[in-house]
Each structure stands twice: as C-alpha cells, then as structure tokens.
Amino acid sequence: MKTMKTVIQGSRSNPTRQRGQGMTEYIIITALIAIAAIGAVTYFGSTARSQVAAMSRELSGQTGTEMTNRAVKQANLALEEGKDDKSLKQYTNTAAK
C-alpha cells in the first residue's frame, strides 16, 4: 500500500508528465475558443465579414464607409428574417431546391 509520502514523491519525480498535461489543457482550450469563434462568424455571416472588411480598409488608409453600410444592411436583413417563424418544414423545402 502506498503511503502519502510515496505518492507525493512519485508526482514530483515526473515533472514532464505534468508539463505535458498543462500543454494538453492549453491546446484543448485554444481549440474550444477557435470553434466558438468559427461558430460566431458563421452565425453572424456577412455582417461580420463586412465589418472585418471595413476595418481592414480603414487600417490600410482607405475609406471603409461602403463596407460599413453593407454591414448595416445585412444586419437589418438578419433582423427582419429573425422575426419570421422557422421550422424544419422551411429547411426541407429549401434543401429540396
């Protein structure tokens, strides 16, 4: 039977295993953040793409007004579409086309 002293010494004798565990946790957290970001960009779709395009144009010294207006238009379209009731029937009709 292991004593507490043996257990503590065993965990101290293999620090690379603990380091590997920390790295694995870091990779898992990074992957979850990436998946959440992909889901958010997919969900917000063209509104997010237009906003990113406007920011990149502004950073390059060009005007981003056109892209900002496009983002506002897409957001308004999404708002209107969000008011409609949706069911799997609409999905089936769209998928059949």
C-alpha positions as CSV (number, residue, x, y, z in Angstrom):
1,M,0.0,0.0,0.0
2,K,1.3,3.4,-0.9
3,T,1.8,6.0,1.7
4,M,1.2,9.7,1.2
5,K,5.0,10.3,1.1
6,T,5.4,7.8,-1.7
7,V,2.5,9.4,-3.7
8,I,4.0,12.9,-3.3
9,Q,7.5,11.8,-4.3
10,G,6.0,10.0,-7.3
11,S,4.3,13.1,-8.6
12,R,7.5,15.2,-8.1
13,S,9.7,12.6,-9.9
14,N,8.0,13.1,-13.2
15,P,7.6,16.9,-13.9
16,T,7.5,16.4,-17.7
17,R,4.2,14.5,-17.4
18,Q,2.6,17.4,-15.6
19,R,4.1,19.8,-18.1
20,G,2.5,17.7,-20.9
21,Q,-0.8,17.8,-19.1
22,G,-0.7,21.6,-18.9
23,M,0.1,21.8,-22.6
24,T,-2.8,19.4,-23.5
25,E,-5.2,21.6,-21.4
26,Y,-3.9,24.7,-23.2
27,I,-4.5,23.0,-26.7
28,I,-8.0,22.0,-25.7
29,I,-8.9,25.5,-24.5
30,T,-7.4,27.0,-27.7
31,A,-9.4,24.6,-29.8
32,L,-12.7,25.4,-28.0
33,I,-12.1,29.1,-28.5
34,A,-11.4,28.6,-32.2
35,I,-14.6,26.5,-32.6
36,A,-16.6,29.2,-30.8
37,A,-15.1,31.9,-33.0
38,I,-15.9,29.9,-36.1
39,G,-19.4,29.4,-34.9
40,A,-19.9,33.1,-34.2
41,V,-18.6,34.2,-37.6
42,T,-20.7,31.7,-39.3
43,Y,-23.8,32.7,-37.3
44,F,-23.3,36.4,-38.0
45,G,-22.1,35.7,-41.5
46,S,-21.9,38.6,-43.9
47,T,-22.4,41.2,-41.2
48,A,-19.2,40.1,-39.5
49,R,-17.3,39.8,-42.9
50,S,-18.4,43.3,-43.9
51,Q,-17.2,44.7,-40.5
52,V,-13.9,43.0,-40.8
53,A,-13.5,44.2,-44.4
54,A,-14.3,47.8,-43.3
55,M,-11.7,47.6,-40.5
56,S,-9.1,46.3,-42.9
57,R,-9.8,49.1,-45.4
58,E,-9.5,51.7,-42.7
59,L,-6.3,50.2,-41.4
60,S,-4.8,50.4,-44.9
61,G,-5.7,54.1,-45.2
62,Q,-8.8,53.7,-47.4
63,T,-12.4,54.5,-46.6
64,G,-14.5,51.7,-45.1
65,T,-17.8,53.5,-45.4
66,E,-19.1,51.2,-48.2
67,M,-18.4,48.1,-46.2
68,T,-19.8,49.6,-43.0
69,N,-23.1,50.4,-44.9
70,R,-23.1,46.9,-46.3
71,A,-22.8,45.5,-42.7
72,V,-25.7,47.7,-41.5
73,K,-27.8,46.5,-44.4
74,Q,-27.0,42.8,-43.7
75,A,-27.8,43.3,-40.0
76,N,-31.1,44.8,-40.9
77,L,-31.9,41.9,-43.2
78,A,-31.0,39.5,-40.5
79,L,-33.2,41.3,-38.1
80,E,-36.2,41.1,-40.5
81,E,-35.5,37.4,-41.2
82,G,-35.3,36.7,-37.5
83,K,-38.8,37.9,-37.0
84,D,-40.2,35.1,-39.2
85,D,-41.2,31.8,-37.6
86,K,-39.0,28.9,-38.8
87,S,-39.5,25.2,-38.6
88,L,-38.0,22.1,-40.2
89,K,-40.6,22.4,-43.0
90,Q,-38.8,25.5,-44.3
91,Y,-35.5,23.7,-44.1
92,T,-36.9,20.7,-46.1
93,N,-38.4,23.0,-48.8
94,T,-35.1,24.9,-49.1
95,A,-33.0,21.7,-49.2
96,A,-35.1,20.2,-51.9
97,K,-34.3,23.0,-54.3
